[in-house]
mmCIF file of C-alpha atoms and ligand atoms in Angstrom:
data_model
loop_
_atom_site.group_PDB
_atom_site.id
_atom_site.type_symbol
_atom_site.label_atom_id
_atom_site.label_comp_id
_atom_site.label_asym_id
_atom_site.label_seq_id
_atom_site.Cartn_x
_atom_site.Cartn_y
_atom_site.Cartn_z
ATOM 1 C CA MET C 99 -71.794 44.010 13.158
ATOM 2 C CA ALA C 100 -68.541 45.182 12.040
ATOM 3 C CA ASP C 101 -68.932 43.961 8.635
ATOM 4 C CA GLN C 102 -71.487 46.472 7.668
ATOM 5 C CA GLN C 103 -70.759 49.832 6.138
ATOM 6 C CA PRO C 104 -69.823 52.720 8.807
ATOM 7 C CA LYS C 105 -72.536 55.342 9.379
ATOM 8 C CA GLU C 106 -71.919 58.968 10.510
ATOM 9 C CA ILE C 107 -74.074 60.680 12.678
ATOM 10 C CA SER C 108 -73.772 63.992 14.614
ATOM 11 C CA GLY C 109 -72.335 64.000 18.092
ATOM 12 C CA LEU C 110 -75.747 65.712 19.094
ATOM 13 C CA GLN C 111 -77.792 62.649 17.639
ATOM 14 C CA LEU C 112 -75.703 60.456 19.602
ATOM 15 C CA TRP C 113 -75.767 62.416 22.692
ATOM 16 C CA GLN C 114 -79.438 62.240 22.612
ATOM 17 C CA TRP C 115 -79.772 58.732 22.037
ATOM 18 C CA ARG C 116 -77.450 58.063 24.606
ATOM 19 C CA GLN C 117 -79.690 60.041 27.157
ATOM 20 C CA ALA C 118 -82.340 57.915 25.964
ATOM 21 C CA ALA C 119 -80.794 54.634 26.571
ATOM 22 C CA ILE C 120 -79.717 55.382 29.836
ATOM 23 C CA TYR C 121 -83.086 56.241 30.963
ATOM 24 C CA GLY C 122 -84.600 53.468 29.343
ATOM 25 C CA ALA C 123 -81.814 51.325 31.226
ATOM 26 C CA ILE C 124 -82.817 52.512 34.416
ATOM 27 C CA ALA C 125 -86.186 52.110 33.946
ATOM 28 C CA ALA C 126 -85.705 48.185 33.042
ATOM 29 C CA ASP C 127 -83.424 47.684 35.799
ATOM 30 C CA VAL C 128 -80.301 47.472 33.076
ATOM 31 C CA SER C 129 -76.806 49.012 34.605
ATOM 32 C CA PRO C 130 -76.959 52.190 32.714
ATOM 33 C CA ALA C 131 -72.863 52.075 32.610
ATOM 34 C CA GLU C 132 -73.611 49.188 30.155
ATOM 35 C CA VAL C 133 -74.627 52.449 27.530
ATOM 36 C CA ASP C 134 -71.110 53.820 27.806
ATOM 37 C CA TRP C 135 -69.195 50.444 27.612
ATOM 38 C CA LEU C 136 -71.398 49.855 24.322
ATOM 39 C CA LEU C 137 -70.485 53.250 23.111
ATOM 40 C CA GLN C 138 -67.065 52.814 23.947
ATOM 41 C CA GLU C 139 -66.707 49.616 21.743
ATOM 42 C CA ILE C 140 -68.500 50.446 18.865
ATOM 43 C CA ALA C 141 -68.265 54.090 18.409
ATOM 44 C CA GLY C 142 -64.446 54.319 19.400
ATOM 45 C CA LEU C 143 -65.763 57.030 22.256
ATOM 46 C CA ASP C 144 -63.222 57.226 25.404
ATOM 47 C CA ARG C 145 -64.416 57.542 28.750
ATOM 48 C CA LEU C 146 -63.316 61.108 29.323
ATOM 49 C CA ALA C 147 -65.337 62.176 26.106
ATOM 50 C CA LEU C 148 -68.566 60.194 27.662
ATOM 51 C CA ARG C 149 -67.842 61.709 31.294
ATOM 52 C CA LEU C 150 -67.551 65.105 29.799
ATOM 53 C CA GLU C 151 -70.415 64.800 27.247
ATOM 54 C CA SER C 152 -67.783 66.469 25.331
ATOM 55 C CA PHE C 153 -68.491 64.320 22.095
ATOM 56 C CA LYS C 154 -71.653 66.018 21.830
ATOM 57 C CA ASP C 155 -70.416 68.893 19.817
ATOM 58 C CA TRP C 156 -68.621 66.646 17.392
ATOM 59 C CA PRO C 157 -69.555 67.272 14.108
ATOM 60 C CA GLN C 158 -69.819 63.753 12.961
ATOM 61 C CA ILE C 159 -69.167 60.185 14.658
ATOM 62 C CA GLN C 160 -68.547 57.138 12.893
ATOM 63 C CA LEU C 161 -71.058 54.021 13.929
ATOM 64 C CA PRO C 162 -70.795 50.362 12.582
ATOM 65 C CA LEU C 163 -74.568 50.507 11.878
ATOM 66 C CA PRO C 164 -77.466 53.005 11.484
ATOM 67 C CA LEU C 165 -78.523 54.495 14.839
ATOM 68 C CA ALA C 166 -81.968 52.922 14.434
ATOM 69 C CA GLU C 167 -80.878 49.601 13.828
ATOM 70 C CA LEU C 168 -78.357 50.127 17.422
ATOM 71 C CA ASP C 169 -81.494 51.218 18.822
ATOM 72 C CA LEU C 170 -83.602 48.379 17.978
ATOM 73 C CA LEU C 171 -81.055 46.046 19.287
ATOM 74 C CA TRP C 172 -80.589 48.337 22.540
ATOM 75 C CA GLN C 173 -84.554 47.853 22.932
ATOM 76 C CA LYS C 174 -83.628 43.788 22.566
ATOM 77 C CA ARG C 175 -81.380 44.459 25.432
ATOM 78 C CA LEU C 176 -83.918 46.217 27.402
ATOM 79 C CA LYS C 177 -87.232 44.202 26.615
ATOM 80 C CA GLU C 178 -85.639 40.874 25.711
ATOM 81 C CA ARG C 179 -82.501 40.801 27.817
ATOM 82 C CA LEU C 180 -79.998 40.328 25.147
ATOM 83 C CA PRO C 181 -76.607 40.665 26.715
ATOM 84 C CA VAL C 182 -74.731 43.677 25.533
ATOM 85 C CA GLN C 183 -71.818 41.731 24.535
ATOM 86 C CA TYR C 184 -73.600 40.476 21.724
ATOM 87 C CA ILE C 185 -74.849 44.094 20.644
ATOM 88 C CA ALA C 186 -71.438 45.233 21.062
ATOM 89 C CA GLY C 187 -70.069 41.670 19.291
ATOM 90 C CA VAL C 188 -66.929 41.569 21.732
ATOM 91 C CA THR C 189 -66.221 40.896 25.342
ATOM 92 C CA PRO C 190 -62.976 42.065 27.163
ATOM 93 C CA TRP C 191 -61.442 38.763 28.648
ATOM 94 C CA ARG C 192 -58.024 38.443 30.229
ATOM 95 C CA LYS C 193 -56.090 40.680 28.232
ATOM 96 C CA PHE C 194 -57.888 39.986 25.069
ATOM 97 C CA LYS C 195 -60.656 41.520 23.186
ATOM 98 C CA ILE C 196 -62.721 38.499 22.365
ATOM 99 C CA THR C 197 -65.085 38.251 19.576
ATOM 100 C CA VAL C 198 -68.705 36.848 20.594
ATOM 101 C CA SER C 199 -71.961 35.724 18.953
ATOM 102 C CA PRO C 200 -75.274 34.254 20.091
ATOM 103 C CA GLY C 201 -73.067 31.108 18.804
ATOM 104 C CA VAL C 202 -70.662 31.094 21.851
ATOM 105 C CA LEU C 203 -71.115 31.396 25.586
ATOM 106 C CA ILE C 204 -69.552 34.625 26.398
ATOM 107 C CA PRO C 205 -66.502 34.275 28.611
ATOM 108 C CA ARG C 206 -67.159 34.893 32.212
ATOM 109 C CA PRO C 207 -64.406 36.678 34.441
ATOM 110 C CA GLU C 208 -64.329 33.780 36.837
ATOM 111 C CA THR C 209 -63.074 31.560 34.266
ATOM 112 C CA GLU C 210 -59.771 33.508 33.472
ATOM 113 C CA LEU C 211 -58.519 31.859 36.870
ATOM 114 C CA LEU C 212 -58.419 28.616 34.771
ATOM 115 C CA ILE C 213 -55.521 29.788 32.826
ATOM 116 C CA ASP C 214 -53.318 30.678 35.903
ATOM 117 C CA ILE C 215 -54.027 27.781 38.001
ATOM 118 C CA ALA C 216 -52.990 25.417 34.707
ATOM 119 C CA VAL C 217 -49.764 27.894 34.253
ATOM 120 C CA ALA C 218 -48.955 27.818 38.272
ATOM 121 C CA ALA C 219 -49.402 24.022 38.170
ATOM 122 C CA VAL C 220 -46.844 23.627 35.043
ATOM 123 C CA ALA C 221 -44.651 26.099 36.726
ATOM 124 C CA LYS C 222 -44.254 23.909 40.242
ATOM 125 C CA SER C 223 -44.018 20.567 38.211
ATOM 126 C CA LYS C 224 -40.920 18.826 38.054
ATOM 127 C CA ASP C 225 -41.819 18.006 34.705
ATOM 128 C CA LYS C 226 -41.686 22.157 34.025
ATOM 129 C CA LEU C 227 -40.281 21.846 30.301
ATOM 130 C CA ARG C 228 -41.780 18.871 29.338
ATOM 131 C CA LEU C 229 -45.194 20.007 29.928
ATOM 132 C CA GLN C 230 -44.713 23.793 28.578
ATOM 133 C CA GLN C 231 -43.235 22.169 25.483
ATOM 134 C CA GLY C 232 -46.193 19.952 24.866
ATOM 135 C CA GLN C 233 -49.603 19.551 23.347
ATOM 136 C CA TRP C 234 -52.485 20.752 25.085
ATOM 137 C CA ALA C 235 -56.419 20.261 24.709
ATOM 138 C CA ASP C 236 -59.140 22.880 24.864
ATOM 139 C CA LEU C 237 -62.334 20.782 25.113
ATOM 140 C CA GLY C 238 -65.302 22.485 24.131
ATOM 141 C CA THR C 239 -63.256 25.678 23.235
ATOM 142 C CA GLY C 240 -66.751 28.036 22.381
ATOM 143 C CA SER C 241 -65.639 31.536 21.741
ATOM 144 C CA GLY C 242 -61.677 30.206 21.776
ATOM 145 C CA SER C 243 -60.897 32.225 24.830
ATOM 146 C CA ILE C 244 -59.001 29.641 26.836
ATOM 147 C CA ALA C 245 -56.852 28.215 24.033
ATOM 148 C CA ILE C 246 -55.728 31.749 23.098
ATOM 149 C CA ALA C 247 -54.832 32.362 26.816
ATOM 150 C CA LEU C 248 -53.084 29.402 27.235
ATOM 151 C CA ALA C 249 -51.060 29.443 24.052
ATOM 152 C CA ASP C 250 -50.351 33.017 25.061
ATOM 153 C CA ALA C 251 -49.379 31.762 28.392
ATOM 154 C CA LEU C 252 -47.478 28.621 27.463
ATOM 155 C CA PRO C 253 -45.331 30.237 24.336
ATOM 156 C CA GLU C 254 -44.039 26.621 23.544
ATOM 157 C CA ALA C 255 -47.044 24.636 23.952
ATOM 158 C CA ARG C 256 -49.203 23.524 20.699
ATOM 159 C CA ILE C 257 -52.893 23.685 21.373
ATOM 160 C CA HIS C 258 -55.520 21.448 19.957
ATOM 161 C CA ALA C 259 -59.096 23.110 20.674
ATOM 162 C CA VAL C 260 -62.473 21.161 20.389
ATOM 163 C CA ASP C 261 -65.728 22.421 19.776
ATOM 164 C CA TYR C 262 -69.159 20.260 18.756
ATOM 165 C CA SER C 263 -70.426 23.546 17.105
ATOM 166 C CA SER C 264 -68.809 24.565 13.920
ATOM 167 C CA ALA C 265 -70.208 27.962 14.209
ATOM 168 C CA ALA C 266 -68.318 28.100 17.519
ATOM 169 C CA ILE C 267 -64.984 26.984 15.878
ATOM 170 C CA ALA C 268 -65.614 29.762 13.277
ATOM 171 C CA ILE C 269 -65.810 32.460 16.016
ATOM 172 C CA ALA C 270 -62.535 30.796 17.592
ATOM 173 C CA GLN C 271 -60.562 31.146 14.661
ATOM 174 C CA ILE C 272 -61.201 34.612 14.115
ATOM 175 C CA ASN C 273 -60.138 35.011 17.833
ATOM 176 C CA ALA C 274 -57.109 33.592 16.970
ATOM 177 C CA GLN C 275 -56.027 35.503 14.599
ATOM 178 C CA ASN C 276 -56.901 38.478 16.225
ATOM 179 C CA ALA C 277 -54.691 37.517 19.025
ATOM 180 C CA LYS C 278 -51.841 36.592 16.603
ATOM 181 C CA LEU C 279 -51.950 32.904 17.873
ATOM 182 C CA SER C 280 -53.212 30.947 15.014
ATOM 183 C CA ASP C 281 -50.229 29.220 13.929
ATOM 184 C CA ARG C 282 -50.154 27.410 17.457
ATOM 185 C CA ILE C 283 -53.650 26.432 17.808
ATOM 186 C CA LYS C 284 -55.267 24.218 15.855
ATOM 187 C CA PHE C 285 -59.055 23.628 15.828
ATOM 188 C CA TYR C 286 -61.441 20.836 15.503
ATOM 189 C CA GLN C 287 -65.020 20.411 14.705
ATOM 190 C CA GLY C 288 -66.105 17.166 16.824
ATOM 191 C CA TYR C 289 -67.169 15.370 19.997
ATOM 192 C CA TRP C 290 -64.749 16.069 23.182
ATOM 193 C CA TRP C 291 -61.540 13.933 22.467
ATOM 194 C CA GLU C 292 -62.724 12.203 19.482
ATOM 195 C CA PRO C 293 -60.836 14.644 16.584
ATOM 196 C CA LEU C 294 -57.389 14.101 18.661
ATOM 197 C CA GLU C 295 -57.566 10.205 18.245
ATOM 198 C CA SER C 296 -54.343 10.080 16.767
ATOM 199 C CA PHE C 297 -52.794 11.996 19.768
ATOM 200 C CA LYS C 298 -53.762 9.570 22.442
ATOM 201 C CA GLY C 299 -51.092 9.264 25.255
ATOM 202 C CA GLN C 300 -49.197 12.434 23.993
ATOM 203 C CA PHE C 301 -51.151 15.211 26.231
ATOM 204 C CA SER C 302 -49.382 17.345 28.554
ATOM 205 C CA GLY C 303 -52.479 18.974 29.407
ATOM 206 C CA MET C 304 -56.384 19.090 28.967
ATOM 207 C CA VAL C 305 -58.434 22.087 30.141
ATOM 208 C CA SER C 306 -62.043 22.528 29.882
ATOM 209 C CA ASN C 307 -64.766 24.875 30.663
ATOM 210 C CA PRO C 308 -67.652 22.155 29.694
ATOM 211 C CA PRO C 309 -71.667 22.636 30.350
ATOM 212 C CA TYR C 310 -72.273 21.830 34.021
ATOM 213 C CA ILE C 311 -75.487 23.609 34.741
ATOM 214 C CA PRO C 312 -78.235 20.629 35.736
ATOM 215 C CA THR C 313 -80.872 20.744 33.334
ATOM 216 C CA SER C 314 -83.656 21.232 35.862
ATOM 217 C CA ILE C 315 -81.973 24.433 36.856
ATOM 218 C CA MET C 316 -81.387 25.788 33.451
ATOM 219 C CA SER C 317 -84.722 27.786 33.471
ATOM 220 C CA THR C 318 -83.777 29.666 36.505
ATOM 221 C CA LEU C 319 -80.989 31.333 35.191
ATOM 222 C CA GLN C 320 -80.817 35.112 34.307
ATOM 223 C CA PRO C 321 -82.882 35.646 31.054
ATOM 224 C CA GLU C 322 -79.654 36.780 29.468
ATOM 225 C CA VAL C 323 -78.140 33.544 29.669
ATOM 226 C CA VAL C 324 -81.135 30.854 29.225
ATOM 227 C CA ASN C 325 -82.538 33.076 26.724
ATOM 228 C CA HIS C 326 -79.741 34.100 24.583
ATOM 229 C CA GLU C 327 -76.761 31.788 25.475
ATOM 230 C CA PRO C 328 -76.105 28.274 23.633
ATOM 231 C CA HIS C 329 -77.529 25.669 25.675
ATOM 232 C CA LEU C 330 -74.999 23.430 24.230
ATOM 233 C CA ALA C 331 -72.375 25.032 26.274
ATOM 234 C CA LEU C 332 -74.214 24.924 29.426
ATOM 235 C CA ASP C 333 -76.696 22.326 30.032
ATOM 236 C CA GLY C 334 -74.667 19.720 31.851
ATOM 237 C CA GLY C 335 -77.629 16.816 31.897
ATOM 238 C CA ASP C 336 -79.576 15.902 35.341
ATOM 239 C CA ASP C 337 -76.790 16.278 37.752
ATOM 240 C CA GLY C 338 -74.683 18.858 35.689
ATOM 241 C CA LEU C 339 -72.015 16.579 35.700
ATOM 242 C CA ASP C 340 -72.477 14.317 32.361
ATOM 243 C CA CYS C 341 -69.240 15.924 30.523
ATOM 244 C CA ILE C 342 -66.965 16.334 33.543
ATOM 245 C CA ARG C 343 -67.946 12.560 34.159
ATOM 246 C CA TYR C 344 -67.099 11.518 30.507
ATOM 247 C CA LEU C 345 -63.922 13.857 30.731
ATOM 248 C CA ILE C 346 -63.021 12.221 33.652
ATOM 249 C CA GLU C 347 -63.191 8.692 31.989
ATOM 250 C CA THR C 348 -61.862 9.456 28.563
ATOM 251 C CA SER C 349 -58.820 11.687 29.485
ATOM 252 C CA PRO C 350 -56.308 9.065 31.066
ATOM 253 C CA THR C 351 -56.014 7.314 27.614
ATOM 254 C CA TYR C 352 -55.130 10.891 25.838
ATOM 255 C CA LEU C 353 -52.895 12.169 28.677
ATOM 256 C CA LYS C 354 -49.403 11.109 28.932
ATOM 257 C CA PRO C 355 -47.956 10.798 32.767
ATOM 258 C CA GLY C 356 -48.012 13.830 34.584
ATOM 259 C CA GLY C 357 -50.029 15.293 32.322
ATOM 260 C CA MET C 358 -53.037 17.752 33.694
ATOM 261 C CA TRP C 359 -56.259 17.935 33.784
ATOM 262 C CA LEU C 360 -58.302 21.020 34.709
ATOM 263 C CA VAL C 361 -61.888 21.717 34.534
ATOM 264 C CA GLU C 362 -64.433 24.343 35.759
ATOM 265 C CA MET C 363 -67.534 23.406 37.727
ATOM 266 C CA MET C 364 -70.230 25.065 39.518
ATOM 267 C CA ALA C 365 -71.122 25.746 43.086
ATOM 268 C CA GLY C 366 -71.643 22.530 44.853
ATOM 269 C CA GLN C 367 -69.830 20.037 42.382
ATOM 270 C CA ALA C 368 -66.435 19.807 44.204
ATOM 271 C CA ASP C 369 -67.106 16.700 46.368
ATOM 272 C CA THR C 370 -68.730 15.193 43.628
ATOM 273 C CA VAL C 371 -65.813 15.372 41.152
ATOM 274 C CA ARG C 372 -63.270 14.874 43.499
ATOM 275 C CA GLU C 373 -64.276 11.589 44.434
ATOM 276 C CA MET C 374 -65.029 10.531 40.675
ATOM 277 C CA LEU C 375 -61.400 11.615 39.998
ATOM 278 C CA GLN C 376 -60.226 9.417 42.918
ATOM 279 C CA ASN C 377 -62.659 6.547 41.953
ATOM 280 C CA GLN C 378 -61.207 6.512 38.362
ATOM 281 C CA GLY C 379 -57.996 5.395 39.494
ATOM 282 C CA SER C 380 -55.539 6.955 36.964
ATOM 283 C CA TYR C 381 -55.176 10.181 38.582
ATOM 284 C CA CYS C 382 -53.125 11.680 41.301
ATOM 285 C CA ASN C 383 -52.630 14.984 43.058
ATOM 286 C CA ILE C 384 -56.205 16.219 43.239
ATOM 287 C CA GLU C 385 -56.937 19.295 44.024
ATOM 288 C CA ILE C 386 -59.844 21.522 44.059
ATOM 289 C CA TYR C 387 -59.321 25.660 43.578
ATOM 290 C CA THR C 388 -61.754 28.377 44.414
ATOM 291 C CA ASP C 389 -62.710 31.488 42.460
ATOM 292 C CA LEU C 390 -62.136 34.883 43.587
ATOM 293 C CA ALA C 391 -65.548 34.902 45.165
ATOM 294 C CA GLY C 392 -64.825 31.840 47.160
ATOM 295 C CA ILE C 393 -66.439 29.048 45.363
ATOM 296 C CA GLU C 394 -65.303 25.763 44.689
ATOM 297 C CA ARG C 395 -64.777 26.174 41.090
ATOM 298 C CA PHE C 396 -61.933 24.586 39.574
ATOM 299 C CA ALA C 397 -60.960 20.449 39.987
ATOM 300 C CA PHE C 398 -57.291 19.744 38.803
ATOM 301 C CA ALA C 399 -55.614 16.473 38.713
ATOM 302 C CA GLN C 400 -52.660 14.826 37.189
ATOM 303 C CA ARG C 401 -52.325 11.695 35.088
ATOM 304 C CA LEU C 402 -50.640 8.785 37.167
HETATM 305 N N1 LIG X 771 -70.355 29.735 34.354
HETATM 306 C C1 LIG X 771 -71.454 29.764 33.548
HETATM 307 C C2 LIG X 771 -72.990 30.578 34.323
HETATM 308 O O1 LIG X 771 -73.036 30.381 34.794
HETATM 309 C C3 LIG X 771 -71.669 28.252 33.148
HETATM 310 C C4 LIG X 771 -70.435 28.010 32.143
HETATM 311 C C5 LIG X 771 -70.572 26.611 31.547
HETATM 312 O O2 LIG X 771 -71.868 25.670 32.005
HETATM 313 N N2 LIG X 771 -69.685 26.059 31.548
HETATM 314 O O3 LIG X 771 -73.703 30.823 33.309
#
């Protein structure tokens, strides 16, 4: 959306559109707060101008697209459950503004914690310096959010970010540039570890938010998710654990001793994932971490 010619409309026109959009949201059971969030993102309006409706008197406001097109997209929000983040083209995540498109999963708030877990694990490790300065992999990087936040949190690390989708890699590269972290993150199109073959045994850590939804429950997800977000990033096969199982099997060859393994998973998967890590035989210090809702959401281990 941002690459379109800016369009100018009057404050009054936008005010009228906002009124209708809010009524439409209420009628369609969509949070009306989304209207103001969208206007903050695309029209540069601040909260106060929205709250006081002072923008109504402004002679002109710049939009990145014609009002009719914005309205068409908003109707898709209401009728087709298009996520509002895909209309804005961005989502806030940690301290970043992440560019998103329907080619990538919208980064979720619970995933923010994955970075804190990785950083805390490094900080308390006796190998702290070596891990901080090493090579890290973000497998299935999608929008690149995890790779970017990790590069920011571990300023001496080198990040290798992989995704099977070239559309995702293109978005992730934009996000790395926007965060001014391109020089520390290398992007690869490919299948999990495969593009990183030449770094076998050298990784200080691997982080991933892989697809983990069991195929049979995909259709029960919110329409915003199942109808608009990439299934490649969501569908984890019969039990949802195809990718996590694969990452458990393949990672020991890529991690150095003490190297960290950290993935996101869904409610109900922790016991199986812990058992798989134990049975694999190459991991130690296995831990499960909960998210802020108390759901067992992350599995951590270290290479023996
Ligand atoms: N947390 C996402 C959801 O609930 C799923 C992300 C994933 O499969 N990695 O839609």
